[in-house]
Coordinates of C-alpha atoms in Angstrom, one line a residue:
X1 CA -0.1 0.0 0.1
X2 CA 1.2 3.4 -0.9
X3 CA 2.3 6.1 1.6
X4 CA -0.1 8.8 2.1
X5 CA 1.2 12.3 0.6
X6 CA 1.1 15.4 2.9
X7 CA 1.9 18.8 1.2
X8 CA 2.8 21.9 2.9
X9 CA 1.8 25.1 1.3
X10 CA 2.4 28.8 2.3
X11 CA 3.5 32.3 1.5
X12 CA 7.6 32.9 1.6
X13 CA 8.6 33.6 5.1
X14 CA 5.6 32.0 6.8
X15 CA 7.9 29.3 8.2
X16 CA 7.3 26.3 5.8
X17 CA 10.6 25.2 5.7
X18 CA 11.0 25.4 9.6
X19 CA 7.8 23.2 10.0
X20 CA 9.2 20.7 7.3
X21 CA 12.5 20.3 9.2
X22 CA 10.4 19.8 12.6
X23 CA 8.6 17.1 11.0
X24 CA 11.6 15.4 9.1
X25 CA 13.3 15.5 12.6
X26 CA 16.5 16.9 10.7
X27 CA 18.1 20.4 9.8
X28 CA 17.9 19.2 5.9
X29 CA 17.0 22.6 4.3
X30 CA 18.4 25.7 5.4
X31 CA 15.7 27.9 6.9
X32 CA 16.3 31.2 5.0
X33 CA 13.9 30.8 2.0
X34 CA 16.9 31.3 -0.4
X35 CA 15.9 30.3 -3.8
X36 CA 16.8 27.0 -4.7
X37 CA 18.3 26.1 -1.1
X38 CA 15.6 23.8 -0.1
X39 CA 15.5 22.4 -3.8
X40 CA 17.4 18.9 -2.4
X41 CA 15.1 17.8 0.0
X42 CA 11.9 18.3 -1.0
X43 CA 10.4 15.4 0.3
X44 CA 10.9 13.6 4.0
X45 CA 9.5 10.5 5.2
X46 CA 7.4 11.0 8.7
X47 CA 5.9 8.5 11.3
X48 CA 3.2 9.4 13.6
X49 CA 1.2 7.2 15.8
X50 CA 0.9 4.2 13.6
X51 CA 1.1 6.0 10.3
X52 CA 3.9 6.4 7.8
X53 CA 3.4 9.1 5.3
X54 CA 5.7 11.5 3.0
X55 CA 5.7 15.2 3.5
X56 CA 6.3 17.5 0.5
X57 CA 7.6 20.9 0.8
X58 CA 6.0 22.6 -2.0
X59 CA 8.2 25.8 -2.7
X60 CA 11.1 28.1 -1.3
X61 CA 11.2 30.5 -4.2
X62 CA 11.4 34.2 -3.4
X63 CA 9.3 36.2 -5.9
X64 CA 9.9 40.0 -6.3
X65 CA 6.4 41.6 -6.2
X66 CA 3.2 40.7 -4.9
X67 CA 2.0 39.6 -8.4
X68 CA 4.6 37.5 -8.5
X69 CA 4.0 35.8 -5.0
X70 CA 0.6 35.3 -5.7
X71 CA 1.2 33.5 -9.1
X72 CA 4.0 31.4 -7.3
X73 CA 1.4 30.6 -4.7
X74 CA -1.0 29.2 -7.1
X75 CA 1.7 26.8 -8.4
X76 CA 2.4 25.6 -5.3
X77 CA -1.3 25.4 -4.5
X78 CA -1.7 23.3 -7.9
X79 CA 1.2 21.1 -7.0
X80 CA -0.5 20.3 -3.6
X81 CA -3.8 19.8 -5.0
X82 CA -2.3 17.0 -7.7
X83 CA -0.2 15.1 -5.6
X84 CA -1.3 15.2 -2.0
X85 CA -3.7 13.3 0.0
X86 CA -3.8 15.9 2.6
X87 CA -2.7 19.6 2.3
X88 CA -1.5 21.6 5.2
X89 CA -1.8 25.5 4.4
X90 CA 0.6 27.6 6.7
X91 CA -0.1 31.2 7.5
X92 CA 1.8 33.9 9.9
X93 CA 0.3 34.8 12.9
X94 CA 2.9 38.0 13.3
X95 CA 2.0 39.0 9.6
X96 CA -1.8 38.7 10.1
X97 CA -4.4 37.6 7.5
X98 CA -3.1 38.9 4.1
X99 CA -4.7 39.6 0.7
X100 CA -3.0 36.5 -1.0
X101 CA -4.0 34.1 1.9
X102 CA -7.6 34.4 0.8
X103 CA -6.7 33.9 -2.7
X104 CA -4.9 30.7 -2.0
X105 CA -7.7 29.6 0.3
X106 CA -10.2 30.0 -2.3
X107 CA -8.2 27.5 -4.8
X108 CA -7.8 24.9 -2.0
X109 CA -11.1 25.2 -0.8
X110 CA -12.3 24.0 -4.2
X111 CA -9.9 21.1 -4.5
X112 CA -12.0 18.5 -2.7
X113 CA -8.9 17.7 -0.6
X114 CA -8.6 17.7 2.9
X115 CA -7.1 21.1 4.2
X116 CA -5.5 22.0 7.4
X117 CA -5.0 25.5 8.4
X118 CA -2.0 26.0 10.6
X119 CA -1.3 29.4 12.0
X120 CA 2.5 29.3 12.7
X121 CA 4.6 31.5 15.2
X122 CA 2.1 31.4 17.9
X123 CA 4.7 31.0 20.7
X124 CA 2.1 31.3 23.5
X125 CA -1.3 29.8 23.0
X126 CA -3.4 31.8 25.5
X127 CA -1.8 35.1 25.0
X128 CA -2.8 34.8 21.1
X129 CA -5.8 32.9 21.1
X130 CA -7.9 35.6 19.5
X131 CA -5.6 36.5 16.9
X132 CA -5.4 32.9 16.1
X133 CA -9.5 33.2 15.7
X134 CA -9.0 35.9 12.9
X135 CA -7.9 33.1 10.7
X136 CA -11.6 31.3 10.7
X137 CA -12.2 34.1 8.0
X138 CA -10.5 32.2 5.5
X139 CA -13.3 29.4 5.5
X140 CA -10.9 26.5 6.0
X141 CA -12.4 25.1 9.5
X142 CA -10.8 25.7 12.7
X143 CA -7.3 27.0 12.6
X144 CA -4.7 25.0 14.4
X145 CA -2.3 27.1 16.1
X146 CA 1.5 25.9 16.1
X147 CA 5.0 27.4 16.6
X148 CA 7.3 25.4 14.4
X149 CA 10.4 27.2 16.0
X150 CA 9.2 26.2 19.6
X151 CA 7.7 22.8 18.3
X152 CA 4.6 23.8 19.9
X153 CA 1.1 22.3 18.8
X154 CA 3.0 20.0 16.1
X155 CA 1.5 16.8 17.8
X156 CA -2.0 18.2 17.6
X157 CA -1.5 19.2 14.1
X158 CA -0.3 15.6 13.0
X159 CA -3.3 14.1 14.8
X160 CA -5.6 16.0 12.6
X161 CA -3.4 15.1 9.5
X162 CA -3.7 11.1 10.1
X163 CA -7.3 11.3 10.7
X164 CA -7.7 11.8 7.2
X165 CA -5.7 8.9 6.0
X166 CA -8.3 6.1 6.7
X167 CA -10.6 7.8 4.5
X168 CA -8.3 6.8 1.4
X169 CA -7.0 3.7 2.8
X170 CA -10.3 2.0 2.4
X171 CA -10.0 3.0 -1.5
X172 CA -6.4 1.6 -1.8
X173 CA -7.1 -1.9 -0.2
X174 CA -9.5 -2.8 -3.0
X175 CA -7.0 -2.2 -5.8
X176 CA -4.7 -5.2 -6.1
X177 CA -3.9 -4.1 -9.6
X178 CA -0.2 -3.6 -10.0
X179 CA 0.7 -0.2 -10.5
X180 CA 3.7 0.9 -13.0
X181 CA 5.1 4.1 -13.0
X182 CA 6.9 5.5 -15.8
X183 CA 9.6 7.9 -14.4
X184 CA 12.5 10.0 -16.0
X185 CA 13.5 13.3 -16.9
X186 CA 11.3 15.6 -19.2
X187 CA 11.1 14.8 -23.1
X188 CA 12.8 11.5 -22.7
X189 CA 9.5 9.8 -24.4
X190 CA 7.5 8.7 -21.4
X191 CA 4.2 9.9 -22.9
X192 CA 5.1 8.1 -26.3
X193 CA 5.6 5.1 -24.3
X194 CA 2.2 4.9 -22.6
X195 CA 0.6 6.0 -26.2
X196 CA 2.4 3.3 -28.0
X197 CA 1.1 0.8 -25.2
X198 CA -2.4 2.0 -25.6
X199 CA -2.2 2.4 -29.2
X200 CA -2.0 -1.5 -29.7
X201 CA -5.7 -2.4 -29.7
X202 CA -5.1 -5.5 -27.5
X203 CA -4.3 -3.3 -24.7
X204 CA -6.8 -0.4 -24.2
X205 CA -9.5 -0.7 -21.4
X206 CA -10.0 2.7 -20.3
X207 CA -8.8 6.0 -19.0
X208 CA -9.2 6.3 -15.3
X209 CA -9.1 9.9 -14.3
X210 CA -6.4 10.2 -11.5
X211 CA -6.5 12.6 -8.6
X212 CA -4.4 15.0 -10.5
X213 CA -5.4 17.2 -13.6
X214 CA -2.5 16.0 -15.8
X215 CA -1.5 12.5 -14.8
X216 CA -3.9 10.2 -15.8
X217 CA -3.6 6.4 -14.4
X218 CA -4.7 4.4 -17.5
X219 CA -5.7 0.8 -17.3
X220 CA -4.0 -1.6 -19.6
X221 CA -4.6 -5.2 -20.4
X222 CA -1.9 -7.1 -21.7
X223 CA -1.5 -10.8 -22.2
X224 CA -4.7 -11.3 -20.2
X225 CA -3.6 -9.5 -17.2
X226 CA -4.2 -5.8 -15.9
X227 CA -2.0 -3.3 -14.8
X228 CA -2.4 0.6 -13.9
X229 CA 0.2 2.8 -15.6
X230 CA 1.1 6.3 -13.8
X231 CA 2.2 8.8 -16.2
X232 CA 4.6 11.4 -14.8
X233 CA 4.9 13.3 -18.0
X234 CA 2.1 15.6 -17.2
X235 CA 4.2 18.5 -17.1
X236 CA 1.8 20.8 -18.9
X237 CA 2.4 24.0 -17.1
X238 CA 5.2 26.1 -18.5
X239 CA 7.1 27.7 -15.9
X240 CA 9.6 30.4 -16.7
X241 CA 11.8 29.4 -13.4
X242 CA 13.7 26.5 -14.2
X243 CA 14.0 25.8 -10.3
X244 CA 10.1 25.7 -10.2
X245 CA 9.7 23.5 -13.0
X246 CA 12.3 21.1 -11.6
X247 CA 10.9 20.9 -8.3
X248 CA 7.5 20.4 -9.8
X249 CA 8.7 17.5 -12.1
X250 CA 10.5 15.9 -8.8
X251 CA 7.5 16.2 -6.8
X252 CA 5.5 14.6 -9.3
X253 CA 8.2 11.8 -9.6
X254 CA 7.9 11.3 -6.0
X255 CA 4.3 11.2 -5.8
X256 CA 4.0 8.3 -8.9
X257 CA 6.7 6.4 -7.3
X258 CA 5.1 6.2 -3.9
X259 CA 1.9 5.0 -5.6
X260 CA 3.6 2.6 -7.8
X261 CA 4.9 -1.2 -7.3
X262 CA 7.4 -0.9 -10.2
X263 CA 9.0 2.0 -11.7
X264 CA 10.2 1.8 -15.4
X265 CA 13.2 4.5 -15.5
X266 CA 13.5 5.9 -19.1
X267 CA 16.8 7.1 -20.1
X268 CA 17.4 8.8 -23.6
X269 CA 20.1 6.8 -25.6
X270 CA 21.2 9.7 -27.5
X271 CA 22.0 11.6 -24.4
X272 CA 23.2 8.9 -22.2
X273 CA 22.6 8.7 -18.6
X274 CA 22.7 11.9 -16.7
X275 CA 22.9 13.1 -13.3
X276 CA 19.2 13.9 -13.1
X277 CA 18.7 10.0 -14.5
X278 CA 20.6 9.0 -11.3
X279 CA 18.7 11.4 -9.0
X280 CA 15.4 9.9 -9.9
X281 CA 16.6 6.2 -10.0
X282 CA 17.8 7.2 -6.4
X283 CA 14.2 8.0 -5.2
X284 CA 12.8 4.7 -6.5
X285 CA 15.7 2.8 -4.6
X286 CA 15.2 4.7 -1.6
X287 CA 11.6 4.0 -1.3
X288 CA 12.1 0.1 -2.1
X289 CA 10.2 0.0 -5.4
X290 CA 11.1 -2.5 -8.1
X291 CA 13.0 -0.9 -10.9
X292 CA 13.8 -1.5 -14.8
X293 CA 16.0 0.8 -16.7
X294 CA 14.6 1.4 -20.1
X295 CA 16.9 2.9 -22.4
X296 CA 14.6 4.5 -25.3
X297 CA 15.4 5.6 -28.9
X298 CA 17.8 2.8 -29.2
X299 CA 16.8 2.8 -32.9
X300 CA 18.1 6.3 -33.3
X301 CA 21.9 5.1 -32.3
X302 CA 24.8 4.1 -34.7
X303 CA 25.7 0.7 -33.4
X304 CA 28.8 -1.5 -33.6
X305 CA 29.3 -4.6 -31.6
X306 CA 30.3 -2.8 -28.4
X307 CA 27.6 -0.1 -28.2
X308 CA 25.3 -2.0 -26.0
X309 CA 28.0 -3.5 -23.7
X310 CA 29.6 0.2 -23.2
X311 CA 26.2 1.6 -22.5
X312 CA 25.3 -1.0 -19.7
X313 CA 28.7 -0.5 -18.2
X314 CA 28.1 3.4 -18.1
X315 CA 24.4 2.6 -16.5
X316 CA 26.3 0.3 -14.1
X317 CA 28.9 2.9 -13.0
X318 CA 26.6 5.6 -12.4
X319 CA 23.6 3.6 -10.6
X320 CA 26.3 1.4 -9.1
X321 CA 24.3 1.3 -5.8
X322 CA 21.2 -0.7 -8.1
X323 CA 23.0 -3.5 -9.9
X324 CA 19.9 -5.6 -9.4
X325 CA 18.0 -3.6 -11.8
X326 CA 17.4 -5.1 -15.1
X327 CA 17.9 -3.0 -18.4
X328 CA 16.0 -3.1 -21.4
X329 CA 16.8 -1.2 -25.0
X330 CA 13.6 0.2 -26.4
X331 CA 12.0 2.3 -28.8
X332 CA 8.8 3.9 -27.6
X333 CA 8.2 5.3 -31.3
X334 CA 8.3 1.9 -33.2
X335 CA 7.3 -0.2 -30.0
X336 CA 10.4 -2.4 -30.2
X337 CA 10.6 -4.9 -27.3
X338 CA 7.4 -3.7 -25.6
X339 CA 6.8 -7.7 -25.3
X340 CA 9.8 -8.2 -23.4
X341 CA 9.0 -5.0 -21.2
X342 CA 6.1 -6.5 -20.0
X343 CA 7.7 -9.6 -19.3
X344 CA 10.3 -8.2 -17.4
X345 CA 7.7 -6.0 -15.2
X346 CA 5.8 -9.5 -14.4
X347 CA 9.2 -10.8 -13.3
X348 CA 10.1 -7.7 -11.2
X349 CA 6.5 -8.3 -9.6
X350 CA 6.9 -11.5 -8.7
X351 CA 10.3 -10.8 -7.1
X352 CA 9.1 -8.1 -5.2
X353 CA 6.7 -10.4 -3.5
X354 CA 8.9 -13.4 -3.3
X355 CA 9.3 -15.0 0.3
X356 CA 12.0 -17.2 1.4
X357 CA 11.9 -19.9 4.2
X358 CA 13.7 -19.2 7.2
X359 CA 15.4 -22.5 7.1
X360 CA 17.0 -21.9 3.6
X361 CA 18.0 -18.3 4.9
X362 CA 19.7 -19.5 7.8
X363 CA 21.6 -22.2 5.5
X364 CA 23.0 -19.3 3.2
X365 CA 23.9 -17.2 6.2
X366 CA 25.7 -20.1 7.7
X367 CA 27.7 -20.9 4.5
X368 CA 28.4 -17.0 4.1
X369 CA 29.9 -16.5 7.3
X370 CA 31.8 -19.6 7.1
X371 CA 33.2 -18.6 3.6
X372 CA 34.2 -15.1 5.1
X373 CA 34.5 -14.5 8.6
X374 CA 32.2 -11.7 9.8
X375 CA 34.4 -8.5 10.9
X376 CA 35.8 -7.7 14.5
X377 CA 36.8 -4.5 16.2
X378 CA 39.2 -4.3 19.1
X379 CA 39.1 -7.8 19.7
X380 CA 35.3 -8.1 19.6
X381 CA 33.9 -10.0 16.4
X382 CA 30.6 -10.0 15.1
X383 CA 28.3 -12.8 15.4
X384 CA 25.1 -13.2 13.3
X385 CA 22.8 -15.8 15.1
X386 CA 19.6 -15.7 12.9
X387 CA 17.9 -14.2 9.8
X388 CA 14.3 -14.2 8.7
X389 CA 12.3 -12.5 6.3
X390 CA 9.8 -10.0 7.8
X391 CA 8.1 -8.4 4.7
X392 CA 7.7 -8.1 1.4
X393 CA 7.5 -5.2 -1.5
X394 CA 10.6 -4.7 -0.7
X395 CA 11.7 -8.0 0.8
X396 CA 12.8 -7.0 4.1
X397 CA 15.2 -9.2 6.5
X398 CA 16.1 -9.0 10.0
X399 CA 19.7 -9.9 11.1
X400 CA 20.1 -10.8 15.0
X401 CA 23.6 -10.2 16.1
X402 CA 25.6 -9.7 19.2
X403 CA 26.5 -5.9 18.5
X404 CA 24.8 -3.8 16.2
X405 CA 28.0 -1.2 15.8
X406 CA 29.9 -4.1 14.2
X407 CA 27.4 -4.7 11.5
X408 CA 29.6 -3.2 8.7
X409 CA 27.7 -1.9 5.5
X410 CA 30.2 -4.0 3.5
X411 CA 29.3 -7.0 5.2
X412 CA 25.5 -6.6 4.8
X413 CA 26.2 -6.0 1.4
X414 CA 28.1 -9.1 1.0
X415 CA 25.1 -11.1 2.9
X416 CA 22.9 -9.5 0.2
X417 CA 25.0 -10.8 -2.6
X418 CA 24.8 -14.1 -1.2
X419 CA 21.1 -14.2 -1.0
X420 CA 20.9 -12.8 -4.6
X421 CA 23.0 -15.5 -5.8
X422 CA 20.5 -18.2 -4.7
X423 CA 17.3 -16.3 -5.1
X424 CA 18.0 -13.7 -7.8
X425 CA 15.5 -10.9 -6.4
X426 CA 16.3 -9.2 -9.9
X427 CA 14.8 -5.8 -10.2
X428 CA 13.7 -5.2 -6.5
X429 CA 15.9 -3.4 -3.6
X430 CA 16.6 -5.9 -0.5
X431 CA 16.0 -3.8 2.8
X432 CA 17.9 -5.5 6.1
X433 CA 17.4 -4.3 9.8
X434 CA 19.8 -5.3 12.1
X435 CA 18.5 -6.2 15.8
X436 CA 20.7 -7.0 18.8
X437 CA 20.5 -10.1 20.8
X438 CA 22.2 -10.3 24.3
X439 CA 24.3 -13.3 24.4
X440 CA 23.3 -15.9 26.7

């Protein structure tokens, strides 16, 4: 089941980034709203009560004039409406209600999404109670007083955020159809691929309008199986500001990956693999999704007998943390190797859901530790007592050890490779959790 997405919206300098950092539990974006500073960490995973969700910070650009601010706020509101399950609209107690707050409130009210109004910079609830009530005028329900800087009222706000999750969860449970996200940088051919898949008559079933205005989740039937394709290509908004466009496409990508079981990363064969490709791939890897690397426009390249080998090597170098991802060379224009792409998707879906018996796992572990001794430090050696698989999507294993500090990253990688040698797990990341068990 995909994690719900919570978007934070608000004017510049109302404290969005501070709130985001408090929720993320670490200083990841510098709080001064300098253009581009918060760009790298746009999203963070948050746990509250028994809920896990993703928080997205929609904007940190500082427009020049009032008109610009409103235009930027509208873009933010649009991003939030497009992608989020719950929207947190942050306003500033110290600045009071301003005209732009009303305009954005109007857009959000019509969105049919749960909107929570957080009044920030309230460092004394009793003293400022009446000032908080002023924000009732926005017509977004009860204002929630918070102080991001002093971390006050955050818990009450999160209680209200997670109350809205259950409404969406019910719809999710019914959907067992595998979801496939086509991801990649703009103009790499994502739409062409989806159109090609749909253009084959045996495939098209229906268009389901997604929650978003641009991205349409499309139901596809292929070889008697149904899939939902999530298209992230819906960047119809032409933004003059490069950062805003980039931020928007990253948020879109995060949302699509979050909803998907398998992500197909499209790379432009003519351009080769870029830093932006690696960034997008990293998001899917980090979130434990199945992944396939599809090199598009392969038909447009002059080839000799080394071309494919060299291209593969380049991908492996730049995506060295995900050598498990299968690669396929396609053409969205001609439909070359579409059949193989579907076969690959099926394989990855199966590997994501693969469960391995505890007995077999411990045999592999025993053999692995016999072949290569676990690391030691200051005379103390790592002992791994036991391994068991606790979940799927992605396959997750718990290792019980005598001392967590001794469980070196490279040794975890070694055990992962041993498990992959036996079971493959091609196309899916594997997660490990290390637990300490006191020696008897």
